[in-house]
Amino acid sequence: MKNIFFCALCVFFLAACSSDKPKSDAASTATTTQTAAPVSKSSATDKLKEVSVLETDITARVGRGMDKLMEEYQLAAETMEGFDNPAYTIDEKCNVVFSYEERGTKYEKHFNLGDLEHRNGRMTLEADNGEDIKFPGFRIATGDGEASVMVYKEGKEYQKDNEWYVVLANRKSVENAAPNVVNMINICQKVKAQK
């Protein structure tokens, strides 16, 4: 009796395992996979064309770089107490107006990216000259050493600097921003040389 019961149980399990239902699920899955349309090369090319910028469109190229930098500045504004509302404008000659608020006071820095130089020690990846600063950053001096970075406080000329000081939220932001800034300076130095 035990053997008959055991054999009947085995036949039942074999019948359950060989049902058509799982095969039909597998077949429909295979059909779905096969009917998926491959990405055509032309659609990928079209997408690249949509986001690409012409090499001759200096404002768009440098604007894209400034937009990337502003993403890091926005993160800094969320992280750094007293630093708010970073924004910029740029024209076709690479003149930048970078504005922000520091503890409720509005500042603007006016400079030309082509006047800055990242070679020969003109770019320093230090927080500040030995001062205890909580956030990392970098300084980019003017190529000729002239104080051509104009700083305005509440709309009035406040001081002139010979460098643009970029302070960001963390070291990763600096790593993201520094090569981008170098690229923008290279583009704008070519623009300045064409004058």
CSV table of N, CA, C and O in Angstrom, one decimal, residues 101-179:
chain,number,residue,atom,x,y,z
A,101,GLU,N,24.5,85.9,-2.4
A,101,GLU,CA,24.3,86.6,-1.2
A,101,GLU,C,25.1,86.0,-0.1
A,101,GLU,O,25.2,84.7,0.0
A,102,GLU,N,25.7,86.8,0.7
A,102,GLU,CA,26.5,86.3,1.9
A,102,GLU,C,25.9,87.0,3.1
A,102,GLU,O,26.0,88.2,3.3
A,103,ARG,N,25.3,86.2,3.9
A,103,ARG,CA,24.6,86.7,5.2
A,103,ARG,C,23.7,87.8,4.9
A,103,ARG,O,23.7,88.8,5.6
A,104,GLY,N,22.9,87.7,3.8
A,104,GLY,CA,21.9,88.7,3.5
A,104,GLY,C,22.4,89.9,2.6
A,104,GLY,O,21.6,90.7,2.2
A,105,THR,N,23.7,90.0,2.4
A,105,THR,CA,24.3,91.1,1.6
A,105,THR,C,24.5,90.6,0.2
A,105,THR,O,25.2,89.5,0.1
A,106,LYS,N,24.1,91.3,-0.8
A,106,LYS,CA,24.3,90.9,-2.2
A,106,LYS,C,25.7,91.3,-2.7
A,106,LYS,O,26.0,92.5,-2.6
A,107,TYR,N,26.4,90.4,-3.3
A,107,TYR,CA,27.7,90.6,-3.9
A,107,TYR,C,27.6,90.3,-5.4
A,107,TYR,O,26.9,89.4,-5.8
A,108,GLU,N,28.4,90.9,-6.2
A,108,GLU,CA,28.6,90.6,-7.6
A,108,GLU,C,30.1,90.7,-7.9
A,108,GLU,O,30.8,91.6,-7.4
A,109,LYS,N,30.5,89.7,-8.7
A,109,LYS,CA,31.9,89.7,-9.2
A,109,LYS,C,31.8,89.8,-10.7
A,109,LYS,O,31.2,89.0,-11.4
A,110,HIS,N,32.4,90.9,-11.3
A,110,HIS,CA,32.5,91.1,-12.7
A,110,HIS,C,33.9,90.8,-13.2
A,110,HIS,O,34.8,91.4,-12.7
A,111,PHE,N,34.0,89.9,-14.2
A,111,PHE,CA,35.3,89.6,-14.7
A,111,PHE,C,35.2,89.0,-16.1
A,111,PHE,O,34.1,88.6,-16.5
A,112,ASN,N,36.3,88.9,-16.8
A,112,ASN,CA,36.3,88.2,-18.1
A,112,ASN,C,37.0,86.9,-17.9
A,112,ASN,O,38.2,86.9,-17.4
A,113,LEU,N,36.4,85.7,-18.2
A,113,LEU,CA,37.1,84.5,-18.1
A,113,LEU,C,38.4,84.4,-18.8
A,113,LEU,O,39.3,83.7,-18.4
A,114,GLY,N,38.5,85.1,-19.9
A,114,GLY,CA,39.7,85.1,-20.7
A,114,GLY,C,40.9,85.8,-20.0
A,114,GLY,O,42.1,85.6,-20.4
A,115,ASP,N,40.6,86.6,-19.0
A,115,ASP,CA,41.7,87.3,-18.2
A,115,ASP,C,42.3,86.4,-17.2
A,115,ASP,O,43.4,86.7,-16.7
A,116,LEU,N,41.6,85.3,-16.9
A,116,LEU,CA,42.1,84.3,-15.9
A,116,LEU,C,43.1,83.4,-16.5
A,116,LEU,O,43.1,83.1,-17.7
A,117,GLU,N,44.0,82.8,-15.6
A,117,GLU,CA,45.0,81.9,-16.1
A,117,GLU,C,45.1,80.7,-15.1
A,117,GLU,O,45.2,81.0,-13.9
A,118,HIS,N,45.1,79.5,-15.6
A,118,HIS,CA,45.2,78.3,-14.8
A,118,HIS,C,46.6,77.7,-14.8
A,118,HIS,O,46.9,76.8,-14.0
A,119,ARG,N,47.4,78.2,-15.7
A,119,ARG,CA,48.8,77.6,-15.8
A,119,ARG,C,49.8,78.3,-15.0
A,119,ARG,O,49.5,79.4,-14.4
A,120,ASN,N,50.9,77.8,-14.8
A,120,ASN,CA,52.1,78.4,-14.1
A,120,ASN,C,51.7,78.8,-12.7
A,120,ASN,O,52.1,79.9,-12.2
A,121,GLY,N,51.0,78.0,-12.0
A,121,GLY,CA,50.7,78.2,-10.6
A,121,GLY,C,49.7,79.3,-10.4
A,121,GLY,O,49.5,79.8,-9.2
A,122,ARG,N,48.9,79.7,-11.4
A,122,ARG,CA,47.9,80.7,-11.3
A,122,ARG,C,46.6,80.1,-10.7
A,122,ARG,O,45.7,80.9,-10.3
A,123,MET,N,46.5,78.8,-10.6
A,123,MET,CA,45.3,78.2,-10.0
A,123,MET,C,45.7,77.4,-8.8
A,123,MET,O,46.6,76.5,-8.9
A,124,THR,N,45.2,77.7,-7.7
A,124,THR,CA,45.6,77.1,-6.4
A,124,THR,C,44.4,76.4,-5.8
A,124,THR,O,43.4,76.9,-5.5
A,125,LEU,N,44.6,75.0,-5.6
A,125,LEU,CA,43.6,74.2,-5.0
A,125,LEU,C,43.7,74.2,-3.5
A,125,LEU,O,43.9,73.2,-2.8
A,126,GLU,N,43.6,75.4,-2.9
A,126,GLU,CA,43.7,75.5,-1.4
A,126,GLU,C,42.5,76.3,-1.0
A,126,GLU,O,41.9,77.1,-1.7
A,127,ALA,N,42.1,76.0,0.3
A,127,ALA,CA,40.9,76.7,0.8
A,127,ALA,C,41.2,78.2,1.0
A,127,ALA,O,40.5,79.0,0.5
A,128,ASP,N,42.3,78.5,1.6
A,128,ASP,CA,42.7,79.9,1.8
A,128,ASP,C,44.1,79.9,2.3
A,128,ASP,O,44.7,78.9,2.7
A,129,ASN,N,44.7,81.0,2.3
A,129,ASN,CA,46.1,81.1,2.7
A,129,ASN,C,46.3,80.8,4.2
A,129,ASN,O,46.6,81.7,5.0
A,130,GLY,N,46.2,79.6,4.6
A,130,GLY,CA,46.4,79.2,6.0
A,130,GLY,C,45.3,79.4,6.9
A,130,GLY,O,45.3,79.0,8.1
A,131,GLU,N,44.2,80.1,6.5
A,131,GLU,CA,43.1,80.4,7.4
A,131,GLU,C,42.3,79.1,7.5
A,131,GLU,O,42.2,78.3,6.7
A,132,ASP,N,41.6,79.0,8.7
A,132,ASP,CA,40.7,77.9,8.9
A,132,ASP,C,39.4,78.1,8.2
A,132,ASP,O,38.5,78.8,8.7
A,133,ILE,N,39.2,77.4,7.1
A,133,ILE,CA,38.0,77.5,6.3
A,133,ILE,C,37.4,76.1,6.3
A,133,ILE,O,38.1,75.2,6.0
A,134,LYS,N,36.1,76.1,6.5
A,134,LYS,CA,35.4,74.8,6.6
A,134,LYS,C,35.2,74.1,5.3
A,134,LYS,O,35.0,72.9,5.2
A,135,PHE,N,35.2,74.9,4.2
A,135,PHE,CA,34.8,74.4,2.9
A,135,PHE,C,35.9,74.5,1.9
A,135,PHE,O,36.6,75.5,1.9
A,136,PRO,N,36.1,73.5,1.0
A,136,PRO,CA,37.2,73.6,0.0
A,136,PRO,C,36.9,74.5,-1.1
A,136,PRO,O,35.8,74.9,-1.4
A,137,GLY,N,37.9,74.9,-1.9
A,137,GLY,CA,37.7,75.7,-3.0
A,137,GLY,C,39.0,75.9,-3.8
A,137,GLY,O,40.0,75.1,-3.6
A,138,PHE,N,39.0,76.8,-4.7
A,138,PHE,CA,40.2,77.1,-5.5
A,138,PHE,C,40.2,78.5,-5.9
A,138,PHE,O,39.2,79.2,-6.0
A,139,ARG,N,41.4,79.0,-6.2
A,139,ARG,CA,41.6,80.4,-6.6
A,139,ARG,C,42.2,80.4,-8.0
A,139,ARG,O,43.1,79.6,-8.3
A,140,ILE,N,41.7,81.3,-8.9
A,140,ILE,CA,42.3,81.4,-10.2
A,140,ILE,C,42.7,82.8,-10.4
A,140,ILE,O,41.8,83.7,-10.4
A,141,ALA,N,44.0,83.1,-10.5
A,141,ALA,CA,44.5,84.4,-10.6
A,141,ALA,C,44.4,85.0,-12.1
A,141,ALA,O,44.2,84.2,-13.0
A,142,THR,N,44.4,86.3,-12.2
A,142,THR,CA,44.4,86.9,-13.5
A,142,THR,C,45.8,86.6,-14.2
A,142,THR,O,46.8,86.5,-13.4
A,143,GLY,N,45.8,86.4,-15.5
A,143,GLY,CA,47.1,86.1,-16.2
A,143,GLY,C,48.1,87.1,-16.0
A,143,GLY,O,49.3,86.8,-16.0
A,144,ASP,N,47.7,88.4,-16.0
A,144,ASP,CA,48.7,89.5,-15.9
A,144,ASP,C,48.9,90.0,-14.5
A,144,ASP,O,49.7,91.0,-14.3
A,145,GLY,N,48.2,89.5,-13.6
A,145,GLY,CA,48.4,89.9,-12.2
A,145,GLY,C,47.6,91.2,-11.8
A,145,GLY,O,47.6,91.6,-10.7
A,146,GLU,N,46.9,91.7,-12.9
A,146,GLU,CA,46.1,92.9,-12.6
A,146,GLU,C,44.8,92.6,-11.9
A,146,GLU,O,44.3,91.6,-12.0
A,147,ALA,N,44.4,93.6,-11.1
A,147,ALA,CA,43.1,93.5,-10.3
A,147,ALA,C,42.0,93.8,-11.2
A,147,ALA,O,41.3,94.8,-11.1
A,148,SER,N,41.6,92.8,-12.1
A,148,SER,CA,40.5,93.0,-13.0
A,148,SER,C,39.3,92.3,-12.7
A,148,SER,O,38.3,92.3,-13.4
A,149,VAL,N,39.2,91.7,-11.5
A,149,VAL,CA,38.0,91.1,-10.9
A,149,VAL,C,37.3,92.2,-10.0
A,149,VAL,O,37.8,92.5,-8.9
A,150,MET,N,36.3,92.8,-10.5
A,150,MET,CA,35.6,93.8,-9.8
A,150,MET,C,34.5,93.2,-8.9
A,150,MET,O,33.7,92.4,-9.3
A,151,VAL,N,34.6,93.6,-7.6
A,151,VAL,CA,33.6,93.1,-6.6
A,151,VAL,C,32.7,94.2,-6.2
A,151,VAL,O,33.1,95.3,-5.8
A,152,TYR,N,31.4,94.0,-6.3
A,152,TYR,CA,30.4,95.0,-6.0
A,152,TYR,C,29.6,94.4,-4.8
A,152,TYR,O,29.3,93.3,-4.7
A,153,LYS,N,29.3,95.4,-3.8
A,153,LYS,CA,28.6,95.0,-2.6
A,153,LYS,C,27.3,95.9,-2.6
A,153,LYS,O,27.5,97.1,-2.6
A,154,GLU,N,26.2,95.3,-2.7
A,154,GLU,CA,24.9,96.0,-2.7
A,154,GLU,C,24.9,97.0,-3.9
A,154,GLU,O,24.4,98.2,-3.7
A,155,GLY,N,25.5,96.7,-5.0
A,155,GLY,CA,25.4,97.5,-6.2
A,155,GLY,C,26.5,98.5,-6.3
A,155,GLY,O,26.6,99.2,-7.3
A,156,LYS,N,27.4,98.7,-5.3
A,156,LYS,CA,28.4,99.7,-5.3
A,156,LYS,C,29.8,99.0,-5.3
A,156,LYS,O,30.0,97.9,-4.7
A,157,GLU,N,30.7,99.6,-6.1
A,157,GLU,CA,32.0,99.0,-6.2
A,157,GLU,C,32.6,98.9,-4.8
A,157,GLU,O,32.7,99.8,-4.0
A,158,TYR,N,33.1,97.7,-4.4
A,158,TYR,CA,33.6,97.4,-3.1
A,158,TYR,C,35.1,97.2,-3.1
A,158,TYR,O,35.8,97.7,-2.2
A,159,GLN,N,35.6,96.4,-4.0
A,159,GLN,CA,37.0,96.2,-4.1
A,159,GLN,C,37.4,95.6,-5.5
A,159,GLN,O,36.5,95.2,-6.2
A,160,LYS,N,38.7,95.5,-5.7
A,160,LYS,CA,39.2,94.9,-6.9
A,160,LYS,C,40.1,93.7,-6.5
A,160,LYS,O,40.9,93.9,-5.6
A,161,ASP,N,40.0,92.6,-7.2
A,161,ASP,CA,40.8,91.5,-6.9
A,161,ASP,C,41.6,91.0,-8.1
A,161,ASP,O,41.2,91.4,-9.2
A,162,ASN,N,42.7,90.3,-7.9
A,162,ASN,CA,43.4,89.7,-9.0
A,162,ASN,C,43.2,88.2,-9.1
A,162,ASN,O,44.0,87.5,-9.7
A,163,GLU,N,42.0,87.8,-8.6
A,163,GLU,CA,41.7,86.3,-8.6
A,163,GLU,C,40.2,86.1,-8.5
A,163,GLU,O,39.5,87.0,-7.9
A,164,TRP,N,39.8,85.0,-9.0
A,164,TRP,CA,38.4,84.6,-8.7
A,164,TRP,C,38.5,83.4,-7.7
A,164,TRP,O,39.1,82.4,-8.0
A,165,TYR,N,37.8,83.6,-6.6
A,165,TYR,CA,37.9,82.6,-5.5
A,165,TYR,C,36.6,81.8,-5.6
A,165,TYR,O,35.5,82.4,-5.4
A,166,VAL,N,36.7,80.5,-5.8
A,166,VAL,CA,35.5,79.6,-5.9
A,166,VAL,C,35.5,78.7,-4.6
A,166,VAL,O,36.5,78.0,-4.4
A,167,VAL,N,34.5,78.8,-3.8
A,167,VAL,CA,34.3,78.0,-2.6
A,167,VAL,C,33.1,77.1,-2.8
A,167,VAL,O,32.0,77.6,-3.1
A,168,LEU,N,33.3,75.8,-2.6
A,168,LEU,CA,32.2,74.9,-2.8
A,168,LEU,C,31.9,74.0,-1.6
A,168,LEU,O,32.6,74.1,-0.6
A,169,ALA,N,30.9,73.1,-1.7
A,169,ALA,CA,30.4,72.4,-0.6
A,169,ALA,C,31.4,71.3,-0.1
A,169,ALA,O,31.5,71.1,1.1
A,170,ASN,N,32.1,70.6,-1.0
A,170,ASN,CA,32.9,69.5,-0.6
A,170,ASN,C,34.0,69.3,-1.7
A,170,ASN,O,34.0,69.9,-2.7
A,171,ARG,N,34.9,68.4,-1.3
A,171,ARG,CA,36.0,68.1,-2.2
A,171,ARG,C,35.6,67.5,-3.6
A,171,ARG,O,36.1,67.8,-4.6
A,172,LYS,N,34.5,66.7,-3.6
A,172,LYS,CA,34.0,66.1,-4.8
A,172,LYS,C,33.5,67.3,-5.7
A,172,LYS,O,33.7,67.2,-6.9
A,173,SER,N,32.9,68.3,-5.2
A,173,SER,CA,32.4,69.4,-6.0
A,173,SER,C,33.6,70.1,-6.6
A,173,SER,O,33.6,70.6,-7.8
A,174,VAL,N,34.7,70.3,-5.8
A,174,VAL,CA,35.9,70.9,-6.4
A,174,VAL,C,36.5,70.1,-7.5
A,174,VAL,O,36.9,70.6,-8.6
A,175,GLU,N,36.5,68.7,-7.3
A,175,GLU,CA,37.0,67.8,-8.4
A,175,GLU,C,36.2,67.9,-9.6
A,175,GLU,O,36.7,67.8,-10.7
A,176,ASN,N,34.9,68.1,-9.5
A,176,ASN,CA,34.0,68.3,-10.6
A,176,ASN,C,34.1,69.6,-11.3
A,176,ASN,O,34.1,69.7,-12.5
A,177,ALA,N,34.3,70.7,-10.5
A,177,ALA,CA,34.3,72.0,-11.0
A,177,ALA,C,35.7,72.5,-11.6
A,177,ALA,O,35.7,73.2,-12.7
A,178,ALA,N,36.8,72.1,-11.1
A,178,ALA,CA,38.1,72.6,-11.5
A,178,ALA,C,38.3,72.3,-13.0
A,178,ALA,O,38.7,73.2,-13.7
A,179,PRO,N,38.2,71.0,-13.5
A,179,PRO,CA,38.4,70.8,-14.9
A,179,PRO,C,37.5,71.6,-15.8
A,179,PRO,O,37.8,72.1,-16.9
